[in-house]
Short mmCIF file of C-alpha atoms in Angstrom, two decimals:
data_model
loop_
_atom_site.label_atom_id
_atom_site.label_comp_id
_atom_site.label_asym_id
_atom_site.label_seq_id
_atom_site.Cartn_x
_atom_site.Cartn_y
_atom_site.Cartn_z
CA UNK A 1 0.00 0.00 0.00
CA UNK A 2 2.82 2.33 0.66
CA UNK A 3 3.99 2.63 -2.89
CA UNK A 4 1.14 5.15 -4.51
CA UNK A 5 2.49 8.15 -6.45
CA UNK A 6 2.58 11.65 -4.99
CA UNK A 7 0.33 12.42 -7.80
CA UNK A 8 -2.46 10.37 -7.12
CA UNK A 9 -2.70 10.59 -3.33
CA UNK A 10 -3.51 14.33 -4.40
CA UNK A 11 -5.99 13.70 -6.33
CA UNK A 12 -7.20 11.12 -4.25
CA UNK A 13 -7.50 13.31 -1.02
CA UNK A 14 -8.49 16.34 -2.96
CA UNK A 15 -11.37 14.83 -4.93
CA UNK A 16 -11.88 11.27 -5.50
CA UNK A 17 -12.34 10.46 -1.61
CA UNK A 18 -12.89 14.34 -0.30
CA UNK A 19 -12.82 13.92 3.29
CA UNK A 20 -15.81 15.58 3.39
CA UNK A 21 -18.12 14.42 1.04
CA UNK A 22 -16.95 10.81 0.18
CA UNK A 23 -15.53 9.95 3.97
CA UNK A 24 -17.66 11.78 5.83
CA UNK A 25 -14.85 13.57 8.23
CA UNK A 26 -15.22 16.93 9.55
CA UNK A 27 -18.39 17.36 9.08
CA UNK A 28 -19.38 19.24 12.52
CA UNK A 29 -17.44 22.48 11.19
CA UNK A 30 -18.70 21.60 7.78
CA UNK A 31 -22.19 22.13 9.08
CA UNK A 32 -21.12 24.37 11.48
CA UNK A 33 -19.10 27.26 9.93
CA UNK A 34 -19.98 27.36 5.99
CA UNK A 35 -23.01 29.87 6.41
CA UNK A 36 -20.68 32.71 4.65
CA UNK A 37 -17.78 32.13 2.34
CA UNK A 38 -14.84 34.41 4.28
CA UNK A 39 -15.52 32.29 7.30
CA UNK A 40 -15.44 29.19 5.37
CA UNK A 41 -12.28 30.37 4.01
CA UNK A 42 -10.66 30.96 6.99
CA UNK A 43 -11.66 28.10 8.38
CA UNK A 44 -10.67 25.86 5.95
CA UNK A 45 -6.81 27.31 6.14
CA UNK A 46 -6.80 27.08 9.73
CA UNK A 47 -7.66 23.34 9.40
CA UNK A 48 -5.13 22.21 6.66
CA UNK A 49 -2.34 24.09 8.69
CA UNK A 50 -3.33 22.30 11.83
CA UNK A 51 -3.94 18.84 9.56
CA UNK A 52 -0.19 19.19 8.17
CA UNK A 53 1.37 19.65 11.54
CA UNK A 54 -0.47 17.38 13.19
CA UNK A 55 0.57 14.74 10.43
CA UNK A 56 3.78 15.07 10.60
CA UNK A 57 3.71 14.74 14.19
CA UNK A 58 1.98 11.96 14.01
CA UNK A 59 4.22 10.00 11.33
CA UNK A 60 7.56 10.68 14.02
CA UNK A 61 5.33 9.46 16.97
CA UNK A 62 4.35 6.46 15.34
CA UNK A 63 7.96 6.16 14.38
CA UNK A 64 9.13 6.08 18.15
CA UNK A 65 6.35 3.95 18.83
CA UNK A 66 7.09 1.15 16.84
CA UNK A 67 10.86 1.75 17.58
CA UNK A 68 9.56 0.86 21.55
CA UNK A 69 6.80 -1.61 20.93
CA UNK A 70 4.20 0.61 22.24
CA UNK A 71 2.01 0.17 19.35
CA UNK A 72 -1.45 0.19 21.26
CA UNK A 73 -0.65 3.62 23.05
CA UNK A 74 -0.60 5.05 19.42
CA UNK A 75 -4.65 6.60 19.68
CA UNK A 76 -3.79 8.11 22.92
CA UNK A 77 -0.46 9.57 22.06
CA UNK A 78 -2.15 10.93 18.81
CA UNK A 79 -4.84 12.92 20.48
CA UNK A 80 -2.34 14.43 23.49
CA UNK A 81 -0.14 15.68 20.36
CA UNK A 82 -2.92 16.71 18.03
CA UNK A 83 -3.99 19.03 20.99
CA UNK A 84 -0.82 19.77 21.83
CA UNK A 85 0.07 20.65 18.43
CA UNK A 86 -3.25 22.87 18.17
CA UNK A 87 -2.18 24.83 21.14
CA UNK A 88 1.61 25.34 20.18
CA UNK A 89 0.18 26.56 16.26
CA UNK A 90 -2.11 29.14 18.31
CA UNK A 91 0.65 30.39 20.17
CA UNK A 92 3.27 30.53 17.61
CA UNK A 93 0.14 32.63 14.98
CA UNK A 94 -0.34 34.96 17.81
CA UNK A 95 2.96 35.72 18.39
CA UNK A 96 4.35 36.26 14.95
CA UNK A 97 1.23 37.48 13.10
CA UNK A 98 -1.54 39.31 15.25
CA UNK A 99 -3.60 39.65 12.45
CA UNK A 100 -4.23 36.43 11.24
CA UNK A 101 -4.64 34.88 14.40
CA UNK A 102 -7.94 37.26 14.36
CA UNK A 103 -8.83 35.75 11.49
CA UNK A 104 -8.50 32.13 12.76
CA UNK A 105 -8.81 33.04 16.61
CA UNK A 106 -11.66 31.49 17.30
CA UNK A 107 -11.63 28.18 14.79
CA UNK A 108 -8.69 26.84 16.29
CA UNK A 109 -9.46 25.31 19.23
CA UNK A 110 -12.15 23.65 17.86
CA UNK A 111 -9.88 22.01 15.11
CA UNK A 112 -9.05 19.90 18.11
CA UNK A 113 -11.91 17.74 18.02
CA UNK A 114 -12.37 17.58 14.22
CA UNK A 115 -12.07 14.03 13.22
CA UNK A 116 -10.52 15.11 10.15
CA UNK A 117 -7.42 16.06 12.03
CA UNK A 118 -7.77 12.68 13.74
CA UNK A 119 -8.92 10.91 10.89
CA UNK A 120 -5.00 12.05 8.69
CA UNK A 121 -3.30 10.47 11.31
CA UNK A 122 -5.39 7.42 11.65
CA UNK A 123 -5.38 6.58 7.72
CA UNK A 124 -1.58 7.64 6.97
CA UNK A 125 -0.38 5.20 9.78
CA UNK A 126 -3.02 2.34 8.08
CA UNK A 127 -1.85 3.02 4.67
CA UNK A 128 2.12 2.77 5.83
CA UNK A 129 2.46 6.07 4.19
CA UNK A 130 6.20 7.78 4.20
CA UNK A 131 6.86 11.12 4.99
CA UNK A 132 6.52 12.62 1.91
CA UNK A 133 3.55 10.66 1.07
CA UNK A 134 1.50 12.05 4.36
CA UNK A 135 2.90 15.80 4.06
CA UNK A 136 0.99 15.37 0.39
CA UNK A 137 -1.67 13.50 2.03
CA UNK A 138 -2.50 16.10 4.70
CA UNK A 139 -2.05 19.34 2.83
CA UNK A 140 -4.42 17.74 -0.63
CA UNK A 141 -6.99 16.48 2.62
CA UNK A 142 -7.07 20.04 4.05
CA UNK A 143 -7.33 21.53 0.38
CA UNK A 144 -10.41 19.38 -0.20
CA UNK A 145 -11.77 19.94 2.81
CA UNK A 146 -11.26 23.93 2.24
CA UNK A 147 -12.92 22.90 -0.92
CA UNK A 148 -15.97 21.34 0.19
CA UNK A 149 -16.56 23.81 2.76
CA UNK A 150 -16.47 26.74 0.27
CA UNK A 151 -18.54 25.35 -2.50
CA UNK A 152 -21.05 24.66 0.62
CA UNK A 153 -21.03 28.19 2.11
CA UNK A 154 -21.47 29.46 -1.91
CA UNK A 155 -24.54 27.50 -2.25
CA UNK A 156 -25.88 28.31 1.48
CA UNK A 157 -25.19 31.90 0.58
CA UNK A 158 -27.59 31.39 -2.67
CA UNK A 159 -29.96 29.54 -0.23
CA UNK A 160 -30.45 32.44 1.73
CA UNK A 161 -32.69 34.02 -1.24
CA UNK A 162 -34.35 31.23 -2.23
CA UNK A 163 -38.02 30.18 -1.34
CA UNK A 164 -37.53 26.97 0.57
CA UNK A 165 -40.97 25.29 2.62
CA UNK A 166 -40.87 25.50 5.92
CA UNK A 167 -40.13 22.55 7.20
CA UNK A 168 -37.07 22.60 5.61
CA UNK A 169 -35.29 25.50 7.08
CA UNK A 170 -33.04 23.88 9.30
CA UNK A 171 -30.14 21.56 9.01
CA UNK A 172 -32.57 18.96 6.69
CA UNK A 173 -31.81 21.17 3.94
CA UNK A 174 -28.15 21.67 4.22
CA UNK A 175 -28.04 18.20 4.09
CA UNK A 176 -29.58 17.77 0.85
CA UNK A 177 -27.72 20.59 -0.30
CA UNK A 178 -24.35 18.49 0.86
CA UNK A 179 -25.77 15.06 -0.35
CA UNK A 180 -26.08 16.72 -3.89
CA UNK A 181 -22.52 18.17 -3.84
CA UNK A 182 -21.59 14.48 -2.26
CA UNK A 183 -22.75 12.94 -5.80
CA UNK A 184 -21.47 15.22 -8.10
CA UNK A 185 -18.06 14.69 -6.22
CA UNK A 186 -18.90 10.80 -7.29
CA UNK A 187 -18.13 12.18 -10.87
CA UNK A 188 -14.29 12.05 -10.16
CA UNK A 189 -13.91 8.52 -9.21
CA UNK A 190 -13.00 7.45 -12.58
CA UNK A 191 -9.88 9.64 -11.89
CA UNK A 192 -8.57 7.10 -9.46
CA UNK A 193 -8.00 4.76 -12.62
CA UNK A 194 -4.55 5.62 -14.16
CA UNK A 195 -2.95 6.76 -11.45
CA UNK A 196 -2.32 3.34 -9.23
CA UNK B 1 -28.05 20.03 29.86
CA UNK B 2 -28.20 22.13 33.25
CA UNK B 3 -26.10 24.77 33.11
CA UNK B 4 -25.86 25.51 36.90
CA UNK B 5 -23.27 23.64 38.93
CA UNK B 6 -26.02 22.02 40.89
CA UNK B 7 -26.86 18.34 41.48
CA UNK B 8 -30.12 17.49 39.92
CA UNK B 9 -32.51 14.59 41.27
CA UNK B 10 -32.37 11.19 39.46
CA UNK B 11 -35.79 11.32 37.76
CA UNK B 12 -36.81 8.73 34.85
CA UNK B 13 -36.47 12.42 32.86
CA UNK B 14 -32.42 12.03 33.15
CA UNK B 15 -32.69 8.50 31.26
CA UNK B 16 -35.24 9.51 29.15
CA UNK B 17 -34.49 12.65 27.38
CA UNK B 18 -31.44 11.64 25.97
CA UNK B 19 -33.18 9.23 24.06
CA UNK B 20 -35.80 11.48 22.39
CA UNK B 21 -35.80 15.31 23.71
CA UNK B 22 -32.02 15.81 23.39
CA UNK B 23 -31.29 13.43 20.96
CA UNK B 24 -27.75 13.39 20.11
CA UNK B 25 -27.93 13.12 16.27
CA UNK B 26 -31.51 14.12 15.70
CA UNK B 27 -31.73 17.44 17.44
CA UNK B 28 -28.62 18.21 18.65
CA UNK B 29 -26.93 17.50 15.63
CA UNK B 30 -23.88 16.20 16.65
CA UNK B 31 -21.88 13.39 15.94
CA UNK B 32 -22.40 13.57 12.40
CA UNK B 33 -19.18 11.77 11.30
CA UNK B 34 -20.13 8.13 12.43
CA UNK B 35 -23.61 8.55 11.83
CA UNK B 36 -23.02 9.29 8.21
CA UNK B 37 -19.95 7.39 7.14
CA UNK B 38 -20.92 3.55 9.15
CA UNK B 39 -24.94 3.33 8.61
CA UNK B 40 -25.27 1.89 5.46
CA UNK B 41 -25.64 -1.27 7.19
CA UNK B 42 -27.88 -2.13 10.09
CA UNK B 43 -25.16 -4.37 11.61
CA UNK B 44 -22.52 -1.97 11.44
CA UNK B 45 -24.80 0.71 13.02
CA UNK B 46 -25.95 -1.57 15.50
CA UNK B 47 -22.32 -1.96 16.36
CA UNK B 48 -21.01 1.37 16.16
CA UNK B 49 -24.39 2.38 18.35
CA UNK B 50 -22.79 -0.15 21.39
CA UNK B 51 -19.63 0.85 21.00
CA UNK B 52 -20.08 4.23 21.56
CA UNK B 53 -22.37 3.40 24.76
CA UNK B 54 -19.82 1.73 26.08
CA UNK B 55 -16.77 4.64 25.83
CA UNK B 56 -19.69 7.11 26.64
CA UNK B 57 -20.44 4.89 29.41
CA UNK B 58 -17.46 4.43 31.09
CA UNK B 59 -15.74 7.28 30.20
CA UNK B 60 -18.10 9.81 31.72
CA UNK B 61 -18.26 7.55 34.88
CA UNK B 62 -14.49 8.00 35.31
CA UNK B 63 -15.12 11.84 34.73
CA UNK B 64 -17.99 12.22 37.30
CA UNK B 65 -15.58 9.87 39.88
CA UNK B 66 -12.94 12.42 39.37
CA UNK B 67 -14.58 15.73 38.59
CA UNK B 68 -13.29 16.71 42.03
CA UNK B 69 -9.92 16.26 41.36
CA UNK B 70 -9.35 17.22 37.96
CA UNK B 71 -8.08 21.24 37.89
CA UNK B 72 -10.30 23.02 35.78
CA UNK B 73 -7.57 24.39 33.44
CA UNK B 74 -6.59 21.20 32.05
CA UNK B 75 -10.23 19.44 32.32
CA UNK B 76 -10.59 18.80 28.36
CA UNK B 77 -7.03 17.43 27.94
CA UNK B 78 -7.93 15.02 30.95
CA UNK B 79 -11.16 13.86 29.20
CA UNK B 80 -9.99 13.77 26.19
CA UNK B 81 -6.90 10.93 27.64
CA UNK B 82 -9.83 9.72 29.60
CA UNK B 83 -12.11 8.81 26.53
CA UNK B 84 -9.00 7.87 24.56
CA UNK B 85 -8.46 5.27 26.66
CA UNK B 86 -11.58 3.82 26.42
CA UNK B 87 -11.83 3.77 23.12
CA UNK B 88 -8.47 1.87 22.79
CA UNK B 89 -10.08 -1.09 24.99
CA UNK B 90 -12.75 -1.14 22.77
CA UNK B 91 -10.62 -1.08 19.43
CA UNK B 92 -9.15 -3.95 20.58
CA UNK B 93 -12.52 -5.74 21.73
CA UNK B 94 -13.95 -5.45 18.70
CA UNK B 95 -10.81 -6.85 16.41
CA UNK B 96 -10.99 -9.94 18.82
CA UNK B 97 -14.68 -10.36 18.80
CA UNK B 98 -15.20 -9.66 15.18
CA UNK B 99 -13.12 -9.11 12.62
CA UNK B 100 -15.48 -8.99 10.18
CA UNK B 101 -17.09 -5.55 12.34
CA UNK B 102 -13.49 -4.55 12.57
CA UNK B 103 -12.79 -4.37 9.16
CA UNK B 104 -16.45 -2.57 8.06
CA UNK B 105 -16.04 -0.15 10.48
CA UNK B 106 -12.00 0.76 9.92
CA UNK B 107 -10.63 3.40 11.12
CA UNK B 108 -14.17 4.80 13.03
CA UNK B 109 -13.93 2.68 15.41
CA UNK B 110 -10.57 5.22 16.95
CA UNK B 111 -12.66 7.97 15.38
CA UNK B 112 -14.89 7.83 18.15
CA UNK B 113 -12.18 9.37 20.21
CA UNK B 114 -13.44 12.92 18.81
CA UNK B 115 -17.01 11.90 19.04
CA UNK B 116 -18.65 15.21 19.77
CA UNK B 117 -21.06 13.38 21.80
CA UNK B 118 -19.06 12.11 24.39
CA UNK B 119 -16.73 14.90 25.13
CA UNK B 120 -20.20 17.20 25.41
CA UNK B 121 -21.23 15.00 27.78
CA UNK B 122 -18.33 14.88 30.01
CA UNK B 123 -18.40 18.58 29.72
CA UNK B 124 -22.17 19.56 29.88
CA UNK B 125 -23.33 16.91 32.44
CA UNK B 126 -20.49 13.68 33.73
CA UNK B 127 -17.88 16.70 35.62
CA UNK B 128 -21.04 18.18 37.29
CA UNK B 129 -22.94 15.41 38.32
CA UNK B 130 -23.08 12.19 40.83
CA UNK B 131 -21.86 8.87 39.64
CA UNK B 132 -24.91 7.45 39.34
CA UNK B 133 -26.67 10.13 37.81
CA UNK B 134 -23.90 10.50 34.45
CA UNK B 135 -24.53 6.64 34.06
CA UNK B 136 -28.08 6.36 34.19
CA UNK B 137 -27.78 9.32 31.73
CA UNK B 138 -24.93 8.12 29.78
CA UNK B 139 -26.75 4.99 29.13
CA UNK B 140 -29.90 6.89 27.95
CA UNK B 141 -27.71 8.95 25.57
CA UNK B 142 -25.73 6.51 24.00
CA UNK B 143 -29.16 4.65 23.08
CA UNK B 144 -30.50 7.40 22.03
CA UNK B 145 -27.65 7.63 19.31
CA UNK B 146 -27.84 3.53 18.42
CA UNK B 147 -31.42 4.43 17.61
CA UNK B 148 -30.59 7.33 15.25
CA UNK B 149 -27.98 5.02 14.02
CA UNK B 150 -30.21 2.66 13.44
CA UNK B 151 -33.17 4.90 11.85
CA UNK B 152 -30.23 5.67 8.98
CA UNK B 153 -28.93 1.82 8.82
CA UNK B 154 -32.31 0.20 8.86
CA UNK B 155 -33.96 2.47 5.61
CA UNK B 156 -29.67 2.66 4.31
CA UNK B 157 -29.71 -1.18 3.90
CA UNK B 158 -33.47 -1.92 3.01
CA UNK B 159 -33.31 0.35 0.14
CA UNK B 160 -29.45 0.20 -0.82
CA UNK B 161 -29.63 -3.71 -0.75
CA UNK B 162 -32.74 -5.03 0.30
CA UNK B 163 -31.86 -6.81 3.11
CA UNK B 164 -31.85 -6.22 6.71
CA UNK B 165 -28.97 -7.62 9.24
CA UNK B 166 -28.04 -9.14 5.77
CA UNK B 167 -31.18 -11.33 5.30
CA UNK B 168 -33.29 -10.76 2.45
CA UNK B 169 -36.09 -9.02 3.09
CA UNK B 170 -37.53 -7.08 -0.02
CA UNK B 171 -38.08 -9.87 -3.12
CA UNK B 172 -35.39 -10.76 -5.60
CA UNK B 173 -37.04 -8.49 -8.32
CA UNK B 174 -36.50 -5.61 -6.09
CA UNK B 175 -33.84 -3.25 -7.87
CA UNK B 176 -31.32 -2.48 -5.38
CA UNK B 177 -31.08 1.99 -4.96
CA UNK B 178 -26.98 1.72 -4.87
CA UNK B 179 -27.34 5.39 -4.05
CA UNK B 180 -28.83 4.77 -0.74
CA UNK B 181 -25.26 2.88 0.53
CA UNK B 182 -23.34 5.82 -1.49
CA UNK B 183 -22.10 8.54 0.31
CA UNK B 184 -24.46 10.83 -0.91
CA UNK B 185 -27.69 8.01 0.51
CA UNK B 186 -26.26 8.70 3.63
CA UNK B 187 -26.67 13.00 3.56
CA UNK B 188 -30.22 12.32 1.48
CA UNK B 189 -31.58 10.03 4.22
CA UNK B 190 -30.13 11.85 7.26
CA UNK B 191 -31.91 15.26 6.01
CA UNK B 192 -34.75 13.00 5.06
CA UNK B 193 -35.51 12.12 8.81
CA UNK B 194 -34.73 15.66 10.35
CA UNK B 195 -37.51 17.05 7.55
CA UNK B 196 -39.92 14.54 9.18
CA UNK B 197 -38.98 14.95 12.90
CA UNK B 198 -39.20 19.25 12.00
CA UNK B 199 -42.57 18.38 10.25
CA UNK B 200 -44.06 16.68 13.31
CA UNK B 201 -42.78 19.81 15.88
CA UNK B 202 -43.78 22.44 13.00
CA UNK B 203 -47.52 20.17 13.12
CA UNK B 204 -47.27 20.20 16.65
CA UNK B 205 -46.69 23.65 17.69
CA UNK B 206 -49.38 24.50 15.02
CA UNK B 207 -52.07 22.34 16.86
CA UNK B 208 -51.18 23.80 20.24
CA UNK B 209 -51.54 27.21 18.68
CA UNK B 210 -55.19 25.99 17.77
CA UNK B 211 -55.87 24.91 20.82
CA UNK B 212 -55.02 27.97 22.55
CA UNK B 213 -57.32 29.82 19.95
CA UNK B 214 -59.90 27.87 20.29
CA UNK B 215 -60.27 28.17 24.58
CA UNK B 216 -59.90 32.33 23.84
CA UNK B 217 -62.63 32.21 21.43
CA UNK B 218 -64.92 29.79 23.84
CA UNK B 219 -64.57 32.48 26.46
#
């Protein structure tokens, strides 16, 4: 499994299995945050930031790990870093750039518990990935997620004008709204052919 | 969800609205990611369902036994190791009970470590309350989401496949919706139940309004 070409774990992350719409990860913020596109935006940067870091974390901790025979601490030690991580990014942003820690102020420590963050560290250990192979894994997961959540808050953004029954105000209709974008991303699986 | 700091009775309410007035997927929304990505089979909801109970369970038991002693600044990074833990046990379970679960349910299975659900429990209810109170409420909770899970897997796998717990149940002839185990089935029947449950409160409310105008006018 470890052998897949830079090329197509992009495209795999970024389209054929979005995290968001084919795997189903993140999708608290994804329901959450994509009512306006700046927010979305931010949002989505803040997350593949905190989804590369966290990676790479991960991939040297699972290193030591199976260097010590630990292997079943590996969930625990994940999380601890992964928050850990979170913390030390929103330090280091407010620090060295005041301004875009406004931006991403409050998203951050919710990143903490988004399973897509989780979820990167999870699949690149079960896919015995390298360390190039997850730094192109995590940044094309956090570009499709940025994806997905901006094509969402564009078509909630439309929503807003449009004459919708009642009953279907609420999160039902985001839903089908994501359930439609979840097929149309079903157009790229033929993608995944040439590149394995 | 009290928001005070006080101790609240046990009353069959603490068991029961987890279940269906604060229903963790249906109107709370949360814990979307499992509830999407592992119903499009009744089994592997079913399975999911328990073994979230069980970290929810025990987890927010351990938090309520040591809600005392855990400083408040570092109270999430405690529950978080807390839950972690749990859901490594469990992990492991489930590879030597099943391996056939195992393998349908992947990597979700250590995914329920950022289970919105549980960690909003342990905050909102386990590091306020008595021991016995977080389980008996825990327990409600956590069957209140194998439900919902169930309510996706059940219609996921009846229309997707036309089975249910993998025996036939709809006749050969029946053409299988593929959709419905698809990603996208999962988002279609998901917003599908959450129209109906907001049609029943909308036709609700409505009839209480009548009722109201109907005492003013007898008067």
């Amino acid at each position: 499994m470890g052998n897949e070409s830079l090329g197509f774990i992009f495209l795999n992350a970024l389209l054929i299995n979005n995290f968001v719409l084919a795997m189903f990860l993140g999708i608290c913020p994804f329901l959450g945050v994509s009512a306006k596109k700046d927010t979305a935006l931010n949002m989505g940067i803040a997350t593949t930031f905190v989804m590369f870091v966290s990676s790479m974390c991960a991939y040297g901790l699972n290193w030591l790990l199976v260097k010590l025979g630990i292997e079943f601490l590996r969930l625990i030690s994940y999380i601890v870093v992964i928050a850990s991580a979170v913390q030390l990014v929103e330090m280091i942003i407010k620090k060295y750039s005041p301004a875009l820690f406004r931006a991403l102020g409050i998203y951050l420590p919710l990143i903490t518990t988004n399973c897509a963050v989780l979820g990167i560290a999870v699949f690149q250990t079960a896919k015995n990935y390298d360390l190039l192979q997850s730094a192109v894994y995590s940044v094309s997961a956090g570009l499709g997620f940025t994806l997905a959540l901006l094509l969402m808050a564009g078509l909630r953004e439309k929503l807003v004008l449009a004459d919708v029954p009642s009953i279907a105000r609420g999160t039902g209709m985001t839903l089908i709204l994501a359930g439609l974008l979840s097929l149309a991303f079903m157009g790229f699986a033929g993608l995944g052919g040439g590149g394995d | 969800m009290s928001l005070s700091s006080k101790e609240e009775p046990l009353t069959l309410d603490t068991f029961v609205r987890g279940i269906w007035k604060e229903n963790p997927v249906f109107v709370t929304v949360l814990g979307m990611c499992p509830t999407l990505a592992v119903t499009n089979s009744a089994t592997n909801a079913l399975s999911m369902g328990a073994a979230t109970l069980f970290v929810l369970l025990c987890s927010n038991v351990l938090v309520s036994m040591l809600r005392k002693s855990i400083p408040k600044q570092v109270r999430i990074a405690a529950y978080i190791v807390v839950i972690a833990s749990f859901v490594t046990v469990v992990d492991y379970a489930i590879q030597a009970i099943s391996l056939q679960v195992y393998e349908a349910l992947g990597a979700f299975i250590q995914l329920i470590v950022v289970n919105c659900i549980i960690l909003g429990r342990a905050e909102a209810y386990a590091s306020r309350q008595t021991v016995l109170n977080t389980a008996v409420n825990s327990v409600g909770t956590g069957i209140g989401f194998t439900l919902a899970l169930l309510c996706l897997g059940v219609v996921r796998e009846l229309l997707g496949a036309g089975t249910l717990f993998g025996a036939r149940i709809l006749p050969e002839q029946f053409q299988p919706w593929v959709l419905m185990l698809l990603p996208a089935g999962g988002f279609f029947v998901l917003a599908g139940w959450l129209l109906l449950i907001d049609w029943m409160n909308i036709r609700k409310e409505r009839r209480a309004l009548e009722q109201q105008g109907a005492t003013v006018h007898g008067q």
